[in-house]
Coordinates of C-alpha atoms in Angstrom, one line a residue:
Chain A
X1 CA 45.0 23.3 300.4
X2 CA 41.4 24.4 298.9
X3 CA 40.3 28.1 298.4
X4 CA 37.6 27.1 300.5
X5 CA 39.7 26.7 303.3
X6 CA 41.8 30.0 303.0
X7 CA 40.4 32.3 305.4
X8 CA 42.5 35.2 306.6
X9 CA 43.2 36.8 303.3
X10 CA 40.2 36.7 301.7
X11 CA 39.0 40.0 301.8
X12 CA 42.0 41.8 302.3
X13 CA 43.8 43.9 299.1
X14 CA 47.4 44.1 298.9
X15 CA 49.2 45.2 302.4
X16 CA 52.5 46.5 303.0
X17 CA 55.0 45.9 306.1
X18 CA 58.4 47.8 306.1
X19 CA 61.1 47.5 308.8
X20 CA 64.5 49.1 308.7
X21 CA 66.7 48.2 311.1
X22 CA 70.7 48.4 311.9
X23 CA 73.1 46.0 309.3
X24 CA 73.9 44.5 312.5
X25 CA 73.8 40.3 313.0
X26 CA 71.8 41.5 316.3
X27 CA 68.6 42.2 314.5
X28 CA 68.3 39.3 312.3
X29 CA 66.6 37.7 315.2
X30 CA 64.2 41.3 314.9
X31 CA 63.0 40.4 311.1
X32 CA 62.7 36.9 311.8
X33 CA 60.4 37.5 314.6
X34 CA 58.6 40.0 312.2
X35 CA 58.4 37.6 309.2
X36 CA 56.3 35.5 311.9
X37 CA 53.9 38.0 312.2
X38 CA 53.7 38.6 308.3
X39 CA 53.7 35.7 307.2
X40 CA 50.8 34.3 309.6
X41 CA 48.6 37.0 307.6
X42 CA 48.8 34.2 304.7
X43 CA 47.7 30.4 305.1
X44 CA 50.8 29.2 304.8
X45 CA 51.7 26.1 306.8
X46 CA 54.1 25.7 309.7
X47 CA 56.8 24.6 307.7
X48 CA 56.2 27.3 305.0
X49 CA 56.3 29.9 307.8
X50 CA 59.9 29.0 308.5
X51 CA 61.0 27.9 305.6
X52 CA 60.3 32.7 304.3
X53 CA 62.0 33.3 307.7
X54 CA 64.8 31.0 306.9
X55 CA 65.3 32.1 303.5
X56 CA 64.7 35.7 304.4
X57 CA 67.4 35.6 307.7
X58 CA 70.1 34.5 305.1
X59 CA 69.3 37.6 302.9
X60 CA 69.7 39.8 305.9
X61 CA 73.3 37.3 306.8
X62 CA 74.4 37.7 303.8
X63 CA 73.7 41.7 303.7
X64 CA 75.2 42.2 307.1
X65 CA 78.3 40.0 306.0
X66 CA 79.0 42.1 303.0
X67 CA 78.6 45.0 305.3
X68 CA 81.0 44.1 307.7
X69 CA 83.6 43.6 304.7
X70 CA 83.0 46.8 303.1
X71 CA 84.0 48.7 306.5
X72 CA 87.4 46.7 306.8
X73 CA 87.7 47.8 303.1
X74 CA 87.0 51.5 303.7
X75 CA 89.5 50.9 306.8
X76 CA 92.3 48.7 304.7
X77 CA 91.8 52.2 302.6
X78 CA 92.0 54.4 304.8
X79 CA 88.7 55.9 304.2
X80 CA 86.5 57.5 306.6
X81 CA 84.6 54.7 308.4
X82 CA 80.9 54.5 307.4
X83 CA 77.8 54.5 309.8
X84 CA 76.2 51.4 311.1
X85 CA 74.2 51.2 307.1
X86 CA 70.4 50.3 307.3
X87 CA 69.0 47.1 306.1
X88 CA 65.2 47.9 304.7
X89 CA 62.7 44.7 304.8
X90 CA 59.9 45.4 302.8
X91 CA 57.0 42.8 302.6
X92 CA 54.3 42.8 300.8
X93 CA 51.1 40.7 301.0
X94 CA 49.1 40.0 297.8
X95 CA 46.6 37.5 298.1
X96 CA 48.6 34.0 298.8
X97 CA 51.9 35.1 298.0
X98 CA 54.4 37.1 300.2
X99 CA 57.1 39.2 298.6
X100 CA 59.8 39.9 301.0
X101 CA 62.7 42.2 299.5
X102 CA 65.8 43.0 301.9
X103 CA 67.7 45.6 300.5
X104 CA 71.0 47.0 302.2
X105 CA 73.1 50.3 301.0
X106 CA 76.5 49.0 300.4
X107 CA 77.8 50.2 296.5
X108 CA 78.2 47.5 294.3
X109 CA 80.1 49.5 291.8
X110 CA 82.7 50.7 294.1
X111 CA 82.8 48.0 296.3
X112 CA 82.5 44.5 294.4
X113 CA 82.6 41.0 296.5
X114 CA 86.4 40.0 295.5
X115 CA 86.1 37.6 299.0
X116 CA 83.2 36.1 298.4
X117 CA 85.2 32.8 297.6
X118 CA 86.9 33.0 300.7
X119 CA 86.5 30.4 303.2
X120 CA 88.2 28.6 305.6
X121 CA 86.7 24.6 304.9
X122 CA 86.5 25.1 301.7
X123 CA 82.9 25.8 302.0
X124 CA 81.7 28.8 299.9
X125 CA 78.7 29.9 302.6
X126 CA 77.8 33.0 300.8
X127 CA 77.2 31.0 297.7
X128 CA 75.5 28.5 299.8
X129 CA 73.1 30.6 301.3
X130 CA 72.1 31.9 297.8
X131 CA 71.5 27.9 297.2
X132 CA 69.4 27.6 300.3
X133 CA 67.1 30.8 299.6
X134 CA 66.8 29.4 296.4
X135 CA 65.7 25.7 297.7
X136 CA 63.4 27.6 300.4
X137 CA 61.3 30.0 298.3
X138 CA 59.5 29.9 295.1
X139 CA 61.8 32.8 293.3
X140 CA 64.8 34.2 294.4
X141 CA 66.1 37.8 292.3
X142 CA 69.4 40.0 293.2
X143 CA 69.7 43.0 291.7
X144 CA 73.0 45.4 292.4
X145 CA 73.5 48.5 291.8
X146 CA 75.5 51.7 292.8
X147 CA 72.9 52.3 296.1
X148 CA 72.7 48.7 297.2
X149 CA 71.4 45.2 296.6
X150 CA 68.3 44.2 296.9
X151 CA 67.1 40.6 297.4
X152 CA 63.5 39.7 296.3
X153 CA 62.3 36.2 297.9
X154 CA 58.5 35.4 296.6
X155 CA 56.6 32.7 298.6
X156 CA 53.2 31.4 297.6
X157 CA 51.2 29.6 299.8
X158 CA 50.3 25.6 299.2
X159 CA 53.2 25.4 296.6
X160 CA 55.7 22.9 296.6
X161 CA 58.8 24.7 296.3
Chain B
X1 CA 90.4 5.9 283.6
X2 CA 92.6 7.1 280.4
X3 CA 92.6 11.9 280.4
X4 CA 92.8 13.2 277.6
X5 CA 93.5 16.3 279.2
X6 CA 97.1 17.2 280.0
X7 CA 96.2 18.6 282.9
X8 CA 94.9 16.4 284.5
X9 CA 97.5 13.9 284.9
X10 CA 99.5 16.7 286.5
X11 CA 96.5 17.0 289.2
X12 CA 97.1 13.5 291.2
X13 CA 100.0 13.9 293.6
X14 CA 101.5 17.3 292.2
X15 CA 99.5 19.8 292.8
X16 CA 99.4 20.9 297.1
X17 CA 96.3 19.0 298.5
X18 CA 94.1 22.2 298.9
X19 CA 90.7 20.5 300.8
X20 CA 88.7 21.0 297.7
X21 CA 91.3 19.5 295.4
X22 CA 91.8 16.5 297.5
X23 CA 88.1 16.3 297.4
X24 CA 88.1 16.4 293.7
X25 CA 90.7 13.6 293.4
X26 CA 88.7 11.3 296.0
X27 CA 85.6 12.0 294.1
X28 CA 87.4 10.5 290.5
X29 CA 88.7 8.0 292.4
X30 CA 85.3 6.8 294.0
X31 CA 84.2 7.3 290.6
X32 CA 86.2 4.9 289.2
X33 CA 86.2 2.7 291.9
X34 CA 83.1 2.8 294.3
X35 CA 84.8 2.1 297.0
X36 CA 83.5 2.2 300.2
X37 CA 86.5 3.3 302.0
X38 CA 87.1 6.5 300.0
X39 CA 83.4 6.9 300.4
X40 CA 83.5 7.1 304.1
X41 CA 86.5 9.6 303.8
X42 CA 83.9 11.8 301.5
X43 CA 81.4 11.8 303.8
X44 CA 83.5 12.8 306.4
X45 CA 84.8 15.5 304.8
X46 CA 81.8 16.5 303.9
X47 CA 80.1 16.4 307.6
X48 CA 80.8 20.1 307.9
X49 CA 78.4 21.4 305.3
X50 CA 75.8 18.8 307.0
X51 CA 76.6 20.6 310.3
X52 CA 76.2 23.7 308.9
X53 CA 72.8 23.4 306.7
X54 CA 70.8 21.6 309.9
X55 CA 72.0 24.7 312.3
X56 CA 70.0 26.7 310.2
X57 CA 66.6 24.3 311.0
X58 CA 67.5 24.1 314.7
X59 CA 65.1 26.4 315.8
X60 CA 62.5 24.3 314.4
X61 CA 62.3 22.7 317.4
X62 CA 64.1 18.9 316.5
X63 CA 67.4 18.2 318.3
X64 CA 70.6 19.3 315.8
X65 CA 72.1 15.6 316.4
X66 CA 68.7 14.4 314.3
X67 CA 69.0 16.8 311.8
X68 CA 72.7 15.8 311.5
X69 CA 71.4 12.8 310.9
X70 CA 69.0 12.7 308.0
X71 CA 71.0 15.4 306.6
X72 CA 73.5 12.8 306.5
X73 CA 71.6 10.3 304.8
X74 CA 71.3 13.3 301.8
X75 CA 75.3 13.4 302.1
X76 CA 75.5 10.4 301.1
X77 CA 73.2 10.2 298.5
X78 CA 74.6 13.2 296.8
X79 CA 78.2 11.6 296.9
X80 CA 77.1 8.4 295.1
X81 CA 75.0 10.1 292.5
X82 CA 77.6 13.4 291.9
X83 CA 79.6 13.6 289.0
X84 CA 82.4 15.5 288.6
X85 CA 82.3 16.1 285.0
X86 CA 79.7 18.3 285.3
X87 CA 81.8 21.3 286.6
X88 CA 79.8 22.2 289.7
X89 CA 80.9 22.2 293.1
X90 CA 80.2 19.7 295.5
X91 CA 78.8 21.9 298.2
X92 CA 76.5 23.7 295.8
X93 CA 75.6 20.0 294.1
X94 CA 74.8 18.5 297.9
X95 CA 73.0 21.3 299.2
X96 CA 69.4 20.8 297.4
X97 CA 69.9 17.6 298.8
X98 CA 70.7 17.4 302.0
X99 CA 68.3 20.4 302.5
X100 CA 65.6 18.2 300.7
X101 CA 66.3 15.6 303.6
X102 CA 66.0 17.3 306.4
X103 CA 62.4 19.1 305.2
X104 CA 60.8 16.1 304.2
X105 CA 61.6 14.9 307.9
X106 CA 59.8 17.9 309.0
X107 CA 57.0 17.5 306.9
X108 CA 56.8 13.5 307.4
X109 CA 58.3 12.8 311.1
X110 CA 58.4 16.0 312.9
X111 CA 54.9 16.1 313.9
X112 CA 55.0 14.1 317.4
X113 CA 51.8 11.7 316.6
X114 CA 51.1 10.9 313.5
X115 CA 47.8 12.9 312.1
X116 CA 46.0 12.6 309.1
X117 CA 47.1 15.1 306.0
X118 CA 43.3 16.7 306.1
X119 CA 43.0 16.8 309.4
X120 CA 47.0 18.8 310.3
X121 CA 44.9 21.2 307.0
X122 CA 42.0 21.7 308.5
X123 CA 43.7 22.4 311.9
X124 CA 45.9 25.3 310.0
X125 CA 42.6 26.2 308.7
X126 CA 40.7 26.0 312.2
X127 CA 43.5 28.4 313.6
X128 CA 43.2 30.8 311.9
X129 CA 39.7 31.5 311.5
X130 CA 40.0 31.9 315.3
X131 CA 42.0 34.5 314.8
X132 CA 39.9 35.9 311.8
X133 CA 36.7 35.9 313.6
X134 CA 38.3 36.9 316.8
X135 CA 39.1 39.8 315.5
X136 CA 35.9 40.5 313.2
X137 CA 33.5 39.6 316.2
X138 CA 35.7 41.4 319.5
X139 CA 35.4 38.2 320.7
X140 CA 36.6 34.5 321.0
X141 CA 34.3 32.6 318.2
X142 CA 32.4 29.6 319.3
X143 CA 33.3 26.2 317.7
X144 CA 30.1 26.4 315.4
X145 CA 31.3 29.5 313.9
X146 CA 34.4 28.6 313.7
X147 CA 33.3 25.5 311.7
X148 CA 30.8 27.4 309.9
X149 CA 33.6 29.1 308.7
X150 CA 35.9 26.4 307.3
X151 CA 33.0 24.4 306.7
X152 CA 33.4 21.5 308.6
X153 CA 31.5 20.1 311.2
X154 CA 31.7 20.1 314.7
X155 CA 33.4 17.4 315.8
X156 CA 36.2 17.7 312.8
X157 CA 36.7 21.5 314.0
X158 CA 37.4 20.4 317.5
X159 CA 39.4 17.4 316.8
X160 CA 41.4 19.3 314.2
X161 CA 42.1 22.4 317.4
X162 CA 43.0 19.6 319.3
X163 CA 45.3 18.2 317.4
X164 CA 47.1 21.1 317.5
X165 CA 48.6 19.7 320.5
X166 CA 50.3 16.5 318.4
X167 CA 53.0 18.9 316.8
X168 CA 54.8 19.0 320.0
X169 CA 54.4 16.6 322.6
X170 CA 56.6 17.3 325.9
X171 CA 58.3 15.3 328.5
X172 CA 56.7 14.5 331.6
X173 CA 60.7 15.2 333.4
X174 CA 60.2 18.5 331.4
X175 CA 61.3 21.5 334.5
X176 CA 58.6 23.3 335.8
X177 CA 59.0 26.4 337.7
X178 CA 56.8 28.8 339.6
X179 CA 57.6 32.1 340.9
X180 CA 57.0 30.4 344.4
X181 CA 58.6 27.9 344.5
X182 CA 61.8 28.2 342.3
X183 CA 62.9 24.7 342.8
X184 CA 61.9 22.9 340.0
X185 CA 59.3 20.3 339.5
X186 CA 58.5 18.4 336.8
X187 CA 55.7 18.3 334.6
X188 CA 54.8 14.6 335.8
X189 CA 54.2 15.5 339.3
X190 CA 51.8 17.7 338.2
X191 CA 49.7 14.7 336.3
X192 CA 46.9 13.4 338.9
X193 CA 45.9 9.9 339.2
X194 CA 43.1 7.8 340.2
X195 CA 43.0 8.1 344.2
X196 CA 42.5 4.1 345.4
X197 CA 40.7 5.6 348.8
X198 CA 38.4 6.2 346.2
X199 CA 37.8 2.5 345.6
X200 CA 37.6 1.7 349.5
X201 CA 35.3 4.3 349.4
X202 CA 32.6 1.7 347.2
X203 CA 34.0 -1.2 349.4
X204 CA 33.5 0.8 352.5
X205 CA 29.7 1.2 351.8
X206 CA 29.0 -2.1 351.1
X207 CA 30.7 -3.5 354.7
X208 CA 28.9 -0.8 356.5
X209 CA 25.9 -2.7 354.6
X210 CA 27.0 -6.2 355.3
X211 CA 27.2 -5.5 358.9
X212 CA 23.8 -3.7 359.3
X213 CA 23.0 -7.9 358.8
X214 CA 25.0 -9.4 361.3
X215 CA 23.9 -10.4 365.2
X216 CA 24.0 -6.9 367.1
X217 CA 26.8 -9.2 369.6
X218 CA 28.8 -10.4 366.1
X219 CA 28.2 -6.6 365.2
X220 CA 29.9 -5.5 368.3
X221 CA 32.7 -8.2 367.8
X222 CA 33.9 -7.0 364.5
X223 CA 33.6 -2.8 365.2
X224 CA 35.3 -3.4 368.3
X225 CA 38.3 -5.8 366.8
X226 CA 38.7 -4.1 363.3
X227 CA 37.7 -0.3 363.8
X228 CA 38.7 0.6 367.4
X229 CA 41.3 -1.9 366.9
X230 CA 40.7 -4.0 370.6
X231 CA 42.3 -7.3 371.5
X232 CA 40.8 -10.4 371.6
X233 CA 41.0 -10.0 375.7
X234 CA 39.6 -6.6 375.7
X235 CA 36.3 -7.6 373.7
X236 CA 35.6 -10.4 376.2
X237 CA 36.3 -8.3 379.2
X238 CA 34.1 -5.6 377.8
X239 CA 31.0 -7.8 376.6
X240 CA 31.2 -10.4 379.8
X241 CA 32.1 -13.2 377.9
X242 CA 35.1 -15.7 377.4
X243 CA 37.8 -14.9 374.5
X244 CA 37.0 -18.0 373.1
X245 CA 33.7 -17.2 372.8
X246 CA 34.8 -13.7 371.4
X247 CA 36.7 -15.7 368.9
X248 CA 34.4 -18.4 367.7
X249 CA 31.8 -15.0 367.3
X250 CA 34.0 -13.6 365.4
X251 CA 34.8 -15.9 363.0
X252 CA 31.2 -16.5 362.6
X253 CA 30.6 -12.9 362.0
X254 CA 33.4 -12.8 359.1
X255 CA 32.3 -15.7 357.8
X256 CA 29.1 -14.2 357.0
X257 CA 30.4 -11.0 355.8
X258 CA 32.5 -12.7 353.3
X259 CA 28.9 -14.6 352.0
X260 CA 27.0 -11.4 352.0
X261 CA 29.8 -9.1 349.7
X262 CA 30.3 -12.2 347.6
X263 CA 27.0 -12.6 347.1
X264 CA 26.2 -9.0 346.2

């Protein structure tokens, strides 16, 4: 697509959406909804449009997965149950390329993701979900640390990706 | 196929058949042998992580059974191009496939009618300078600003809005339900057609012509026998004349009709 034809970002500078909602699988329907609105700020096509909220629902899965396996740790420990943790979506619009970054609060150095090889078909989906956000988006980064993971998923429009 | 590797030779038959080492062993087998029938097993086995990817493009809008079905094609060409050697998993191996299969059917055969490349383009573009100038102006834009806009003409703007239409098309037994009449209806009952009184309508104006050239008796024949729908008997009685004579008028009178609308 042509710069002549790009028309809604033109004379906008960089904008910023953040939503922070439950870890819960519930409100992955939420973001998606919200990516919509986002990402229709940017001339991506239809396709493009659902292939961030694809990409960007698996980072929330996978978030709320981990989530729900670090409460049945704390539990198996017999450690005080945590609160329902919040998962932060923070999008950012720069020009023709939206940054989405989903970032939950589960430790990574206390807690690390021994069953993330578990399955029961012999179908690793965590690892395949990294594959498909991967195949969906332009870049995909993780970074882990003590207060959470964040995932980074960058999407610029009229690229093949 | 000779291993070099001790290991290996202990892996056929010894090992227990976890699913992924099975599906190791059928893969060095198809390897070797390219056989169709270990093949078909893969692909079987495989039809889970098919399942799986294409729920995730469902809400797209295509059926899942379609999905299923490209994806499947991407199955199988990841099985006959895989190669174990490389130390990856299958799953991971087959994913950037079978994913690759089922968007290029979005991009390529999801649109309902096929449009033009520029044209589905310049309808993303068309959209959303609606919405651009919606906002900028407080009000809906007119086509020639919105074509101002993406610079296009006219005509392309409103064919590329209306195209918008060819993503999706819908089926005329598609429910439709009003807050009325909750009993559903379907979309095609709501489609009008051409109404043929319309046609007698035309043909109706030309008799009433035709018989403005008929005798006044012939004239009284025919608006007696074919509009207030009288007997033969009833015409004579009421014009003082024989029914013969009622019928050799009338035939006359029809006979001459038929000239005058075949002439016209």
């Amino acid at each position: 697509m042509s710069d002549q034809l790009t028309t809604t970002v033109e004379d906008q500078a960089v904008a910023q959406v953040t939503l922070v909602v439950p870890c819960l699988a519930e409100f992955v329907g939420v973001v998606r909804l919200a990516i919509l609105g986002v990402a229709n700020r940017i001339s991506f096509t239809y396709d493009e449009v659902e292939d961030v909220r694809l990409a960007v629902g698996e980072a929330c899965t996978h978030a709320i997965e981990r989530c729900s396996e670090y409460r049945a740790y704390l539990t198996d420990r017999g450690q005080e149950q945590v609160e329902v943790s919040a998962l932060k979506i923070v999008c950012t619009i720069d020009g023709s390329t939206l940054t989405v970054q989903v970032t939950d609060t589960i430790p990574v150095a206390e807690y690390v993701d021994v069953n993330s090889n578990s399955s029961l078909d012999g179908i690793d989906y965590q690892k395949l979900g990294t594959v498909l956000m991967e195949i969906l988006v332009d870049h995909v980064g993780f970074e882990a640390n003590s207060s959470g993971t964040t995932v980074t998923l960058v999407k610029t429009a009229g690229q093949a990706s | 196929m000779i291993s070099d590797s001790p290991q290996e030779k202990t892996t056929v038959g010894h090992l227990p058949e976890t699913p992924e080492r099975n599906a190791e062993t059928l893969f060095r087998r198809f390897a070797a042998t390219r056989d169709d029938r270990l093949r078909r097993q893969l692909v079987l086995m495989h039809h889970n992580l098919v399942r799986y990817l294409a729920s995730k493009f469902v809400s797209r809008g295509e059926p899942l059974e379609d999905l299923v079905q490209v994806g499947t094609i991407g199955l199988i060409n990841a099985i006959d191009r895989f190669d174990t050697e490389r130390g990856i998993k299958f799953s991971t191996y087959a994913t950037p496939t079978i994913v690759g299969e089922i968007r290029r059917y979005f991009r390529d055969k999801a649109w309902s009618l096929k449009v033009p490349r520029r044209l589905q383009e310049l309808n993303l573009a068309a959209s959303k300078a609606q919405e651009a100038l919606s906002v900028k102006l407080g009000r809906a834009p007119t086509i020639r600003e919105v074509a101002e806009r993406i610079s296009a003409t006219e005509e392309e703007t409103l064919e590329a809005i209306e195209l918008g239409n060819a993503y999706d098309t819908v089926s005329l037994d598609s429910q439709m339900s009003s807050d009325s009449d909750p009993s559903a209806t379907t979309l095609g009952e709501f489609i009008g057609a051409e109404d043929p009184a319309l046609k007698n309508l035309e043909a109706y104006g030309d008799l009433a012509h035709a018989i403005e050239h008929l005798e006044p008796r012939e004239r009284m024949i025919i608006v007696y026998r074919f509009f207030s729908d009288m007997s033969q008997a009833d015409v004579a009685n009421h014009l003082n004349i024989s029914q013969m004579h009622v019928s050799r008028l009338q035939n006359q009178a029809l006979k001459t009709l038929k000239r005058i609308l075949s002439d016209q």
